[in-house]
PDB file of N, CA and C in Angstrom:
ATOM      1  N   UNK A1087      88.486 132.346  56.064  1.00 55.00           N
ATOM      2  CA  UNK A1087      89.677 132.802  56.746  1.00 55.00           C
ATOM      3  C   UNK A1087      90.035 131.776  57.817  1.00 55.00           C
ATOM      4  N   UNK A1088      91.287 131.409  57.801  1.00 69.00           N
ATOM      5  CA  UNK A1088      91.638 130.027  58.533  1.00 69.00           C
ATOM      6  C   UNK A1088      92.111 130.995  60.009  1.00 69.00           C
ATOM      7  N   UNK A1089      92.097 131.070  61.108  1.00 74.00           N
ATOM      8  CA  UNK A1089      92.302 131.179  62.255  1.00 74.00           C
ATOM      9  C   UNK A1089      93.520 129.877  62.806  1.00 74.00           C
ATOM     10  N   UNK A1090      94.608 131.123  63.537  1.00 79.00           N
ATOM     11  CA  UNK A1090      95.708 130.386  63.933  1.00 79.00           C
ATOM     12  C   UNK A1090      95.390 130.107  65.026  1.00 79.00           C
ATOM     13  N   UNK A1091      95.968 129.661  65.954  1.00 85.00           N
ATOM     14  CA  UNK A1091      96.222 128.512  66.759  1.00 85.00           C
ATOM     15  C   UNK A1091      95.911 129.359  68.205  1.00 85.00           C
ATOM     16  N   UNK A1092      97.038 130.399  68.150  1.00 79.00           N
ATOM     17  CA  UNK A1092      96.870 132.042  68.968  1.00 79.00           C
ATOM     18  C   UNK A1092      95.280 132.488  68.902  1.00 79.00           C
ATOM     19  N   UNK A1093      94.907 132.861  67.973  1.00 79.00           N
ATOM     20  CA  UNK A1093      93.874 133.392  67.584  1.00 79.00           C
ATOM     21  C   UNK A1093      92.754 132.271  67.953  1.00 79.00           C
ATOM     22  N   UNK A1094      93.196 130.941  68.209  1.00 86.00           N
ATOM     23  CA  UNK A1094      91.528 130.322  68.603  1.00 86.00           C
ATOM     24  C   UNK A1094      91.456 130.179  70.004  1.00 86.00           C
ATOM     25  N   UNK A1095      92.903 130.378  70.625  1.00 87.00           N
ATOM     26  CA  UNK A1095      92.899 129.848  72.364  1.00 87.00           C
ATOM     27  C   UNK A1095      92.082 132.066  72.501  1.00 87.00           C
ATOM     28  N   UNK A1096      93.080 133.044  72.359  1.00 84.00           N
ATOM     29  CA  UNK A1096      92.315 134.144  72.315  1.00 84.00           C
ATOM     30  C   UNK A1096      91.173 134.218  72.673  1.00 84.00           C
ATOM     31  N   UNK A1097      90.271 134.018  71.296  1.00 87.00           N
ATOM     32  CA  UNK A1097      88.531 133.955  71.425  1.00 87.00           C
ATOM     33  C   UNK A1097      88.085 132.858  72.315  1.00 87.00           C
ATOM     34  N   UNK A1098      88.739 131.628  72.648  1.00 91.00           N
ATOM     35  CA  UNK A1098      88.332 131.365  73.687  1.00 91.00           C
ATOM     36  C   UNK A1098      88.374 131.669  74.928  1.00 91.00           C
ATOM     37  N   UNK A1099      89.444 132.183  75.066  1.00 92.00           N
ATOM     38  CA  UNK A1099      89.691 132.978  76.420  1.00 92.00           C
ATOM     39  C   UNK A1099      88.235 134.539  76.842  1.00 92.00           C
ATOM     40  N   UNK A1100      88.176 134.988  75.119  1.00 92.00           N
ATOM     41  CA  UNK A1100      87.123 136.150  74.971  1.00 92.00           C
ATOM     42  C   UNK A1100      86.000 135.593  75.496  1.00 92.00           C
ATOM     43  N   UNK A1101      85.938 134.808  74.914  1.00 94.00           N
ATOM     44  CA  UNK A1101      84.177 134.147  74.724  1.00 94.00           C
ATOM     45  C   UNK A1101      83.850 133.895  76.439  1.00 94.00           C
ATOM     46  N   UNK A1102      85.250 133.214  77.192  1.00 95.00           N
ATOM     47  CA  UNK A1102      85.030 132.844  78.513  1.00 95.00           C
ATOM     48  C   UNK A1102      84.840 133.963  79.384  1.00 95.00           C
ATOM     49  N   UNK A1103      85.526 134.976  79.408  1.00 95.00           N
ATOM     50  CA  UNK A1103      85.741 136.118  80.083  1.00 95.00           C
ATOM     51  C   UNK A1103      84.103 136.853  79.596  1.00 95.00           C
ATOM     52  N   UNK A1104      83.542 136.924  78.560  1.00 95.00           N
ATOM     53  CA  UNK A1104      82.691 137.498  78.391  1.00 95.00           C
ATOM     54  C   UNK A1104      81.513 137.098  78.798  1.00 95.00           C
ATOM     55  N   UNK A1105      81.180 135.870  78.971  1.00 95.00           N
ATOM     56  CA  UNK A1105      79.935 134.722  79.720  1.00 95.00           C
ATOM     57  C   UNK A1105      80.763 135.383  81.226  1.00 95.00           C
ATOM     58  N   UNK A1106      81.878 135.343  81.654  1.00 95.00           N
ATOM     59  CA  UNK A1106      81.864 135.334  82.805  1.00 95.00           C
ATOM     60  C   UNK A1106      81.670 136.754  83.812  1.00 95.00           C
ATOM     61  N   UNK A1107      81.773 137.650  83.069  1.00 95.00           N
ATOM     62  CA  UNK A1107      81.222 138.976  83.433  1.00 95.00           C
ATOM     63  C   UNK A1107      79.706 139.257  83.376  1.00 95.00           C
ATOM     64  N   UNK A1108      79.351 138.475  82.723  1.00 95.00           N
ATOM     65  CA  UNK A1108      77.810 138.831  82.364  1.00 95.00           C
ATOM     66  C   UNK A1108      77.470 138.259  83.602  1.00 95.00           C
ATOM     67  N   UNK A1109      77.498 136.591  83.810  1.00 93.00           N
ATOM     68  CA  UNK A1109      77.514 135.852  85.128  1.00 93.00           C
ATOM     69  C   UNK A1109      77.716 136.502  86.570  1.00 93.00           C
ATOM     70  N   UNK A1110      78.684 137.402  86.448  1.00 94.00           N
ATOM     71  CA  UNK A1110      79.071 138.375  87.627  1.00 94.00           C
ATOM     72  C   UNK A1110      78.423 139.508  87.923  1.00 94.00           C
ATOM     73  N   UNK A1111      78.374 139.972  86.337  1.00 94.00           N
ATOM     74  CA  UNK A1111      77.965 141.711  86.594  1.00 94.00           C
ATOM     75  C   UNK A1111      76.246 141.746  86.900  1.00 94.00           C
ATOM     76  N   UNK A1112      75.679 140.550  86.235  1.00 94.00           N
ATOM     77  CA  UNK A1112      74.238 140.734  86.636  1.00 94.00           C
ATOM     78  C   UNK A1112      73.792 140.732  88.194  1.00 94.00           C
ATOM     79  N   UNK A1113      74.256 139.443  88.934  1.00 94.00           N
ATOM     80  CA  UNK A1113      74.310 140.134  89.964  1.00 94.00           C
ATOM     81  C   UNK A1113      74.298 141.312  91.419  1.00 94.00           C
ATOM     82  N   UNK A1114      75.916 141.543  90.465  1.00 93.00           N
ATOM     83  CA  UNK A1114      76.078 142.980  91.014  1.00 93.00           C
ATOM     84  C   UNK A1114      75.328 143.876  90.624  1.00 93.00           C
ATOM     85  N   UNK A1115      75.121 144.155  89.688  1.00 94.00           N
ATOM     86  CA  UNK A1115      74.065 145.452  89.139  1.00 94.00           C
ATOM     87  C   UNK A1115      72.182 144.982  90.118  1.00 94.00           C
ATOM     88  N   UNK A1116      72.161 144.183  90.124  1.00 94.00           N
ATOM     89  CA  UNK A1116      71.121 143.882  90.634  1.00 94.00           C
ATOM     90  C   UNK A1116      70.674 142.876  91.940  1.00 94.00           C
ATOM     91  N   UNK A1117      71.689 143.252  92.571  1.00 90.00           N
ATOM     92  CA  UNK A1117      71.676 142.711  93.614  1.00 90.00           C
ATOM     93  C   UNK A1117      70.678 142.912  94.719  1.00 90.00           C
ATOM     94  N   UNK A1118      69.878 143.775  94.771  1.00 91.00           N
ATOM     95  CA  UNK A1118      69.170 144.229  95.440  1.00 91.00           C
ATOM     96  C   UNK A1118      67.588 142.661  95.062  1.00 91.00           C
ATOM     97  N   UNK A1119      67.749 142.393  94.088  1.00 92.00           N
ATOM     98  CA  UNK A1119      66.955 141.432  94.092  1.00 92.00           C
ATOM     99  C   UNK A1119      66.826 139.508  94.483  1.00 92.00           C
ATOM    100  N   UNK A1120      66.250 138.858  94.712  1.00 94.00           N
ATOM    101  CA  UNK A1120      66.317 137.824  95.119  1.00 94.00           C
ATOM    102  C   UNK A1120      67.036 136.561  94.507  1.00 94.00           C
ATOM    103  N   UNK A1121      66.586 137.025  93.110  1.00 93.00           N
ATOM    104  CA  UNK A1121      67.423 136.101  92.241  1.00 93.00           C
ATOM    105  C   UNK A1121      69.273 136.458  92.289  1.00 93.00           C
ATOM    106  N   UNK A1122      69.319 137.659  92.306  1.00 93.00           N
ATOM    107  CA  UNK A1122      70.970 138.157  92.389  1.00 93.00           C
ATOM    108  C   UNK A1122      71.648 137.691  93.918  1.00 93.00           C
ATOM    109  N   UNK A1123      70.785 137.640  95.230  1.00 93.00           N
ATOM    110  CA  UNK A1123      71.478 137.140  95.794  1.00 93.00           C
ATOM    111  C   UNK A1123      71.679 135.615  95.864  1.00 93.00           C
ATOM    112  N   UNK A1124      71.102 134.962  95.255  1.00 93.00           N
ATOM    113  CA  UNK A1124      70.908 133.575  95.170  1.00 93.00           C
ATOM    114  C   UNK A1124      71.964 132.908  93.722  1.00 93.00           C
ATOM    115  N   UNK A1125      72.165 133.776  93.160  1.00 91.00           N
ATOM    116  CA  UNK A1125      73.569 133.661  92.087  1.00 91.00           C
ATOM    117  C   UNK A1125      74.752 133.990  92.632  1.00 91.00           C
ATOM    118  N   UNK A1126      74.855 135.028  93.408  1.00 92.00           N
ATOM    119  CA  UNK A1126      75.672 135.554  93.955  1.00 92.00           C
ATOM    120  C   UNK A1126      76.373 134.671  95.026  1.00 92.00           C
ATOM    121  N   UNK A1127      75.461 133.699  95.722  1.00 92.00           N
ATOM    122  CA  UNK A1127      75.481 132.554  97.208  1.00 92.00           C
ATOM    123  C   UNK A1127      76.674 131.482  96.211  1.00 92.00           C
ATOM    124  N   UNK A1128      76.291 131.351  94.981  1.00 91.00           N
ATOM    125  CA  UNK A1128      76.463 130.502  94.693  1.00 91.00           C
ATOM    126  C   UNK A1128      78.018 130.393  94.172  1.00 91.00           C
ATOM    127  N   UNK A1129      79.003 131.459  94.388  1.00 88.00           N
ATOM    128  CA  UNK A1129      79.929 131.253  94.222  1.00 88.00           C
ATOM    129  C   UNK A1129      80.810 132.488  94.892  1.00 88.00           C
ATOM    130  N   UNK A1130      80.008 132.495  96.323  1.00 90.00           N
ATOM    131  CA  UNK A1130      80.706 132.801  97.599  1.00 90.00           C
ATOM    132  C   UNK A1130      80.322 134.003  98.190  1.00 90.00           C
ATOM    133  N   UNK A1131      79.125 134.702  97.525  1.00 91.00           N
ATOM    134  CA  UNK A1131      78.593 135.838  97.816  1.00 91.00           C
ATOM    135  C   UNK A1131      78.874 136.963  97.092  1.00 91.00           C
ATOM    136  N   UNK A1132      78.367 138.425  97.501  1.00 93.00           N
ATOM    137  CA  UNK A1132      78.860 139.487  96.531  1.00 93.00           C
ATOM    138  C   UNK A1132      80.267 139.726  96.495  1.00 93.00           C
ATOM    139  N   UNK A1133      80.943 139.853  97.853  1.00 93.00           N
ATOM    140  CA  UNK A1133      82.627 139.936  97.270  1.00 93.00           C
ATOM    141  C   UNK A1133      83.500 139.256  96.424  1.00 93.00           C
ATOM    142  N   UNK A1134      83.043 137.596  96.737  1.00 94.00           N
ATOM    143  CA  UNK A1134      83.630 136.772  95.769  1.00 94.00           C
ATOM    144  C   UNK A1134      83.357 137.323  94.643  1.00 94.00           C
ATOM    145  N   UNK A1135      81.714 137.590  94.491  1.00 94.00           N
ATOM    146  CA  UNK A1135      81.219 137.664  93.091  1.00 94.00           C
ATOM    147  C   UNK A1135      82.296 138.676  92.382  1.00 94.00           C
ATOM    148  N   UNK A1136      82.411 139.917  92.916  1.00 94.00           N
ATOM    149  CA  UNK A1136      82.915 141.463  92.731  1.00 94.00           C
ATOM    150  C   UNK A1136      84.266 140.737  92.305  1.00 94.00           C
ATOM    151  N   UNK A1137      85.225 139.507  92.780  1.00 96.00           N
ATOM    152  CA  UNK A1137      86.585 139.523  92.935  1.00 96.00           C
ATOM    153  C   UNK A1137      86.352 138.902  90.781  1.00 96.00           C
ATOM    154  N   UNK A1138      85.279 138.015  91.299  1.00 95.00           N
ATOM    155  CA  UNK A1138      85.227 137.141  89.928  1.00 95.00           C
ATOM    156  C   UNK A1138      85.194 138.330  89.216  1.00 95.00           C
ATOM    157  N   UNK A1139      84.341 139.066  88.902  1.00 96.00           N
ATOM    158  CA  UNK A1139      84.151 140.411  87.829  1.00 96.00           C
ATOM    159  C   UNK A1139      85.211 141.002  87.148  1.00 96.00           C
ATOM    160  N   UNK A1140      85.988 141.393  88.641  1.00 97.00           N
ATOM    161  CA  UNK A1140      87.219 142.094  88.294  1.00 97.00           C
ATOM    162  C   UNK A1140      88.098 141.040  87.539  1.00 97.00           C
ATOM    163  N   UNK A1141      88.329 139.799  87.703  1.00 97.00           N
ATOM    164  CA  UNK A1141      89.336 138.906  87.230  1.00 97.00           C
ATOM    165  C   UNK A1141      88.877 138.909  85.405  1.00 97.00           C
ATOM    166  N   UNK A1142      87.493 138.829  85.543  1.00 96.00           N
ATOM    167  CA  UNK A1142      87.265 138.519  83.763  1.00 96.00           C
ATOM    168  C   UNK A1142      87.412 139.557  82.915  1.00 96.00           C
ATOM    169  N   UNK A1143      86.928 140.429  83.749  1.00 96.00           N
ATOM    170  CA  UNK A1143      86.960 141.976  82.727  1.00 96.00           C
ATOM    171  C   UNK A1143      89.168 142.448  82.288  1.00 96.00           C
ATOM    172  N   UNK A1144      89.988 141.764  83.449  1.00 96.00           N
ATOM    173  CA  UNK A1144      91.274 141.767  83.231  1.00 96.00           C
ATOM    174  C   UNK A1144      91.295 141.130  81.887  1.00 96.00           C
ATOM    175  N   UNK A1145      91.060 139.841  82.364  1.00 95.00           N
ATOM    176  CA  UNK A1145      91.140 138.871  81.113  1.00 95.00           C
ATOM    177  C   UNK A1145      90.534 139.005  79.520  1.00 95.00           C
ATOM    178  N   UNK A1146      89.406 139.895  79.912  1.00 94.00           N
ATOM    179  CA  UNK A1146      88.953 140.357  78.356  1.00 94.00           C
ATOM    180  C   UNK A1146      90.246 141.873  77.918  1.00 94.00           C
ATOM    181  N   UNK A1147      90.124 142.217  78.842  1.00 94.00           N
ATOM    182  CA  UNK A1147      91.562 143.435  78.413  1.00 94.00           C
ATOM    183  C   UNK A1147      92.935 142.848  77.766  1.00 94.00           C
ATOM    184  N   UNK A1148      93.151 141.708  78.369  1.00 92.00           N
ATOM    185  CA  UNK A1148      94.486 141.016  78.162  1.00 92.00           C
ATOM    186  C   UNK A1148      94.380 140.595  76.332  1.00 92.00           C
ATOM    187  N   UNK A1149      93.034 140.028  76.231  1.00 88.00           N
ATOM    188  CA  UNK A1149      92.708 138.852  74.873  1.00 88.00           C
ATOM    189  C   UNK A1149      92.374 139.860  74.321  1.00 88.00           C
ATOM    190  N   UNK A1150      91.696 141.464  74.660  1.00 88.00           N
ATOM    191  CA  UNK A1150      91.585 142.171  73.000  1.00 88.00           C
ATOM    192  C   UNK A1150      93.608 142.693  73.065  1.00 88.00           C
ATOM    193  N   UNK A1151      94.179 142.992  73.903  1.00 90.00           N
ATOM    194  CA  UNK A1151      95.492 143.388  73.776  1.00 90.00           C
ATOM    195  C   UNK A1151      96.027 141.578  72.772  1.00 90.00           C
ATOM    196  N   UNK A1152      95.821 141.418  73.439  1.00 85.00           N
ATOM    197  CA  UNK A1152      96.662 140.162  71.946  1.00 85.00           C
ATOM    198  C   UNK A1152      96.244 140.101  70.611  1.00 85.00           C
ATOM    199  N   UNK A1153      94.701 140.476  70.779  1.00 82.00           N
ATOM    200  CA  UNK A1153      94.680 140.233  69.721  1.00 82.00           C
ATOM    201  C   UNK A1153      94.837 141.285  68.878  1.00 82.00           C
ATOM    202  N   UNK A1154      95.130 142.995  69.186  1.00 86.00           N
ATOM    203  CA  UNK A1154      95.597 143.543  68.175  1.00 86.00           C
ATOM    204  C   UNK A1154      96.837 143.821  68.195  1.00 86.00           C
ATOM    205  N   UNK A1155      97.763 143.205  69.173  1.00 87.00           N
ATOM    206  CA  UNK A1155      99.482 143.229  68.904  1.00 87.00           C
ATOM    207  C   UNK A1155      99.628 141.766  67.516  1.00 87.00           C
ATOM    208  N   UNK A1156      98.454 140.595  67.643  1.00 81.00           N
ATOM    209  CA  UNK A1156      98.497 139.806  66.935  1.00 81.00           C
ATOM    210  C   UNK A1156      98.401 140.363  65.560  1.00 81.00           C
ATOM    211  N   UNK A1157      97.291 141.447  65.725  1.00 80.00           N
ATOM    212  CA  UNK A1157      96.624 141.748  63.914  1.00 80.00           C
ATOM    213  C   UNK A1157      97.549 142.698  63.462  1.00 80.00           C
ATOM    214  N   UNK A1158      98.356 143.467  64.470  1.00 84.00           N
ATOM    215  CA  UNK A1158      99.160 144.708  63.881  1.00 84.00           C
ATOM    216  C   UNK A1158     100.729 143.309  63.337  1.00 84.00           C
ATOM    217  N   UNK A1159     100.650 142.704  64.394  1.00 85.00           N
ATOM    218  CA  UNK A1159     101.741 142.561  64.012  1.00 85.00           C
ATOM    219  C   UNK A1159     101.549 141.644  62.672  1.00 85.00           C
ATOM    220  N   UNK A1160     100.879 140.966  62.406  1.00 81.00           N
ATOM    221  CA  UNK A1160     100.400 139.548  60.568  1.00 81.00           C
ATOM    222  C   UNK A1160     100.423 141.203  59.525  1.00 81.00           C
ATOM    223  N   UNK A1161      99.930 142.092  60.343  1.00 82.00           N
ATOM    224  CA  UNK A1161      99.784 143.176  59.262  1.00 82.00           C
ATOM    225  C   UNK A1161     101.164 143.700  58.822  1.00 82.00           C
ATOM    226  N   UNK A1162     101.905 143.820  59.575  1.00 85.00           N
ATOM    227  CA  UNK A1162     103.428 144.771  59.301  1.00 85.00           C
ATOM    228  C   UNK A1162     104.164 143.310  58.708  1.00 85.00           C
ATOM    229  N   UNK A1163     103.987 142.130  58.956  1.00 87.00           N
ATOM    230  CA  UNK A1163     104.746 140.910  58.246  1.00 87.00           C
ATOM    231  C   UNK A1163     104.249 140.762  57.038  1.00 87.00           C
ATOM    232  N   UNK A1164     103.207 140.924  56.478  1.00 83.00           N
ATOM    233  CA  UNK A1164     102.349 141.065  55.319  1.00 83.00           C
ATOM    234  C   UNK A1164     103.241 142.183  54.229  1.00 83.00           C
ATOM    235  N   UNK A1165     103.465 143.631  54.952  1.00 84.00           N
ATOM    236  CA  UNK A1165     103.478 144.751  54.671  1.00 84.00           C
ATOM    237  C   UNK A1165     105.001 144.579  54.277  1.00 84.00           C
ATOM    238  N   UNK A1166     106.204 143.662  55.074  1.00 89.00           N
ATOM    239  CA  UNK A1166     107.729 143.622  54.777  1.00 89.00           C
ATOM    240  C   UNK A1166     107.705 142.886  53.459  1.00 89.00           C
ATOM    241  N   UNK A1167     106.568 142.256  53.342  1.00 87.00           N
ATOM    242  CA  UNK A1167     106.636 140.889  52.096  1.00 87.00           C
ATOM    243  C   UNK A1167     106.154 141.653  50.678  1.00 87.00           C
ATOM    244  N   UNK A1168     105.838 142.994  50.643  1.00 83.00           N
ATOM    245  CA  UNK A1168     105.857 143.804  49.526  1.00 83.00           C
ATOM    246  C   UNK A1168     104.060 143.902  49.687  1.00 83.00           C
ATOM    247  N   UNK A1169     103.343 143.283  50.153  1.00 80.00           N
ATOM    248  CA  UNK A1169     101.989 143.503  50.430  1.00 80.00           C
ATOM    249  C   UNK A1169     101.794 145.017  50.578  1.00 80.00           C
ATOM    250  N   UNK A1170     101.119 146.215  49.891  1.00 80.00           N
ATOM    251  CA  UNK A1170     100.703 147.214  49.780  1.00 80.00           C
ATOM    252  C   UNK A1170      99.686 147.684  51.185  1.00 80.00           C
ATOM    253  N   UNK A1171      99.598 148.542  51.701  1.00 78.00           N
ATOM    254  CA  UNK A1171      98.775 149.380  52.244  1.00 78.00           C
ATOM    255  C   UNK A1171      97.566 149.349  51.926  1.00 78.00           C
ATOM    256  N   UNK A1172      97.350 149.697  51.020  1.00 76.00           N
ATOM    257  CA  UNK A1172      95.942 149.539  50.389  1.00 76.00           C
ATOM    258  C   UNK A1172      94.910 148.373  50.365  1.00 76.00           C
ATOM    259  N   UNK A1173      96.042 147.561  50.005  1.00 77.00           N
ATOM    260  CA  UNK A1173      95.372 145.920  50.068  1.00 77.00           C
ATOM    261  C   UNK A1173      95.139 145.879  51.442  1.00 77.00           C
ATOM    262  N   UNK A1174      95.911 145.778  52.253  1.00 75.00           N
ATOM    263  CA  UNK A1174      95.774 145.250  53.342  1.00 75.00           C
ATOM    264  C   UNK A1174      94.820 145.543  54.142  1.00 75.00           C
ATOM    265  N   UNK A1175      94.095 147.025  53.990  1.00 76.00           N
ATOM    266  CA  UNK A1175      92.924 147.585  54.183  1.00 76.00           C
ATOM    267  C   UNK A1175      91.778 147.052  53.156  1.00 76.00           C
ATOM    268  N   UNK A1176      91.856 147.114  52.517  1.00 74.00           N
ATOM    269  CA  UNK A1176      90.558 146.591  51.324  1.00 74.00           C
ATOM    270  C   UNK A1176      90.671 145.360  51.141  1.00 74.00           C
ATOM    271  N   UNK A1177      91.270 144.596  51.476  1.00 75.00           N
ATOM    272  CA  UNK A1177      91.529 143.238  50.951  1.00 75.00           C
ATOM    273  C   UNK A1177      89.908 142.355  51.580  1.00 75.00           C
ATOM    274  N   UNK A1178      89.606 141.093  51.060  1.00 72.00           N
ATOM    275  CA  UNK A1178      88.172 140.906  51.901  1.00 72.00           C
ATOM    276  C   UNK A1178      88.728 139.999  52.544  1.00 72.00           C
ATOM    277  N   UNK A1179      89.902 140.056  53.413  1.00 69.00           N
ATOM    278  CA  UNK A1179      90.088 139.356  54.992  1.00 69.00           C
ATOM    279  C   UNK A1179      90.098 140.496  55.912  1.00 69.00           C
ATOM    280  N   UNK A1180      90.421 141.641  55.326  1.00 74.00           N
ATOM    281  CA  UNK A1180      90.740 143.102  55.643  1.00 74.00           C
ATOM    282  C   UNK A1180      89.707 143.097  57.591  1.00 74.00           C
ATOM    283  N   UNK A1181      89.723 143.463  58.423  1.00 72.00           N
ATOM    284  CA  UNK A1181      88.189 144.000  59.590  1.00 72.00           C
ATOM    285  C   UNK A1181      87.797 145.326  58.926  1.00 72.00           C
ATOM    286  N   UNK A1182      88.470 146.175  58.163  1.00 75.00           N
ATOM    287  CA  UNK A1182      87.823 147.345  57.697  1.00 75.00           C
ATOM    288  C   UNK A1182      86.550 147.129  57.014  1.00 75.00           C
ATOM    289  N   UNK A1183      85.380 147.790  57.397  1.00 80.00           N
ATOM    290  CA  UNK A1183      84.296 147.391  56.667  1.00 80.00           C
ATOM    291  C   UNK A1183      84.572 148.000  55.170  1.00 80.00           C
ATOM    292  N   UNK A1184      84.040 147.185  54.106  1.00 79.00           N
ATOM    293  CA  UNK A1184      84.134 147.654  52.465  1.00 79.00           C
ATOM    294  C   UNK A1184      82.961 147.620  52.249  1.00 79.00           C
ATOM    295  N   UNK A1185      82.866 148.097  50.679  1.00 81.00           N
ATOM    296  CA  UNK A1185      81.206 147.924  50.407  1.00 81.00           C
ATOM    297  C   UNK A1185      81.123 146.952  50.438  1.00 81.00           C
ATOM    298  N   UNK A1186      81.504 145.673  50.185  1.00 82.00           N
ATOM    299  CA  UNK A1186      80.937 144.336  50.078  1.00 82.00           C
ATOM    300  C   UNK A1186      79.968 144.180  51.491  1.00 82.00           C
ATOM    301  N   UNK A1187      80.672 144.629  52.532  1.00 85.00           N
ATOM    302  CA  UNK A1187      79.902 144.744  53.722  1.00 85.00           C
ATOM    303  C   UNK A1187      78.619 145.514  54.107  1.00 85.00           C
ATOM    304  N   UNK A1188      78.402 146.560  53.539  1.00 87.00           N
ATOM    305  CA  UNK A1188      77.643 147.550  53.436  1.00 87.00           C
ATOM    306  C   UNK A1188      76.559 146.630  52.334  1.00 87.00           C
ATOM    307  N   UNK A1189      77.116 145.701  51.582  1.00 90.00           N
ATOM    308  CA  UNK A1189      75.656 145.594  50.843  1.00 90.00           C
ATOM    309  C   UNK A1189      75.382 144.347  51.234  1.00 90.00           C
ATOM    310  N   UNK A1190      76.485 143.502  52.127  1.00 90.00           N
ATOM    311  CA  UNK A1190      75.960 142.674  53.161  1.00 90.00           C
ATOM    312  C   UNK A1190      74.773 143.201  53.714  1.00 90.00           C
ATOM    313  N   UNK A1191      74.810 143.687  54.566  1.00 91.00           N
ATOM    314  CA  UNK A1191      74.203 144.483  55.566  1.00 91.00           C
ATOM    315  C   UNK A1191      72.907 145.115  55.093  1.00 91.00           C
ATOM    316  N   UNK A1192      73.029 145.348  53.771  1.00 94.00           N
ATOM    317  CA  UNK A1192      71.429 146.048  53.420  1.00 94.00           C
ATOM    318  C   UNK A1192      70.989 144.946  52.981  1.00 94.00           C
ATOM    319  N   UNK A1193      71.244 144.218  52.622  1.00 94.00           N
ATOM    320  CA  UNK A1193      70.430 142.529  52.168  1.00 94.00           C
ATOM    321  C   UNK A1193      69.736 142.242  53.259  1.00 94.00           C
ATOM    322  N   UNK A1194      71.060 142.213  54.404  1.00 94.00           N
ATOM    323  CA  UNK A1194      70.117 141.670  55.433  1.00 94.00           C
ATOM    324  C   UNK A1194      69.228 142.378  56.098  1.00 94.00           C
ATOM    325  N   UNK A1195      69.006 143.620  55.862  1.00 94.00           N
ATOM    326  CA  UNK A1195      67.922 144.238  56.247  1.00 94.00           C
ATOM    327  C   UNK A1195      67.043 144.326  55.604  1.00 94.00           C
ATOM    328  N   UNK A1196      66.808 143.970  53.916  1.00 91.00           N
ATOM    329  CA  UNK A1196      65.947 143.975  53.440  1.00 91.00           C
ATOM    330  C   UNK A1196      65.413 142.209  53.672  1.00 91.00           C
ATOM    331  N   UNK A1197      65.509 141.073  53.625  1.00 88.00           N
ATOM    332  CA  UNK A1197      65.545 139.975  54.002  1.00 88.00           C
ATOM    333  C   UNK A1197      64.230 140.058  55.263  1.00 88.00           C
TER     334      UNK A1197
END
């Protein structure tokens, strides 16, 4: 599945926002310890830290909102072009899991 152009700045934006909450939230959740305030020093203390948190967790809200105004919308342009319902759910670009996935998935558990 080839990924557009939208769709790769997106996951990068995801991928960033998601390292960057982890970076933040550990911290905060555990601040009470030595190592958290010493992460925390390091990019201006707990409020900064708290301001950073809040900014990434926006930013992961923003990039899953694009990306399903992105998927609804390839889906309803798909859907004007005579593309069926059905397909568009079962198809194997589809995110709906199918069996193909399901016997993905038991392979790899038997593996």
């Amino acid at each position: 599945m080839n990924l557009s152009k939208l769709n790769r700045v997106v996951y990068l934006f995801l991928l960033v926002a998601f390292v960057g909450l982890v970076a933040t939230g550990l911290p905060l959740k555990f601040g009470g310890n030595e190592w958290a305030k010493r992460v925390a020093a390091l990019v201006g203390g707990f409020q900064t830290t708290s301001v950073w948190h809040h900014f990434f967790a926006i930013t992961l809200m923003v990039c899953c909102a694009a990306h399903i105004v992105s998927s609804l919308s390839a889906a309803f342009q798909r859907r004007r072009q005579g593309t069926a319902w059905r397909q568009l759910i079962a198809s194997p670009d589809s995110p709906v899991p199918n069996r193909r996935d399901l016997h993905d998935f038991l392979r790899m558990l038997r593996w």
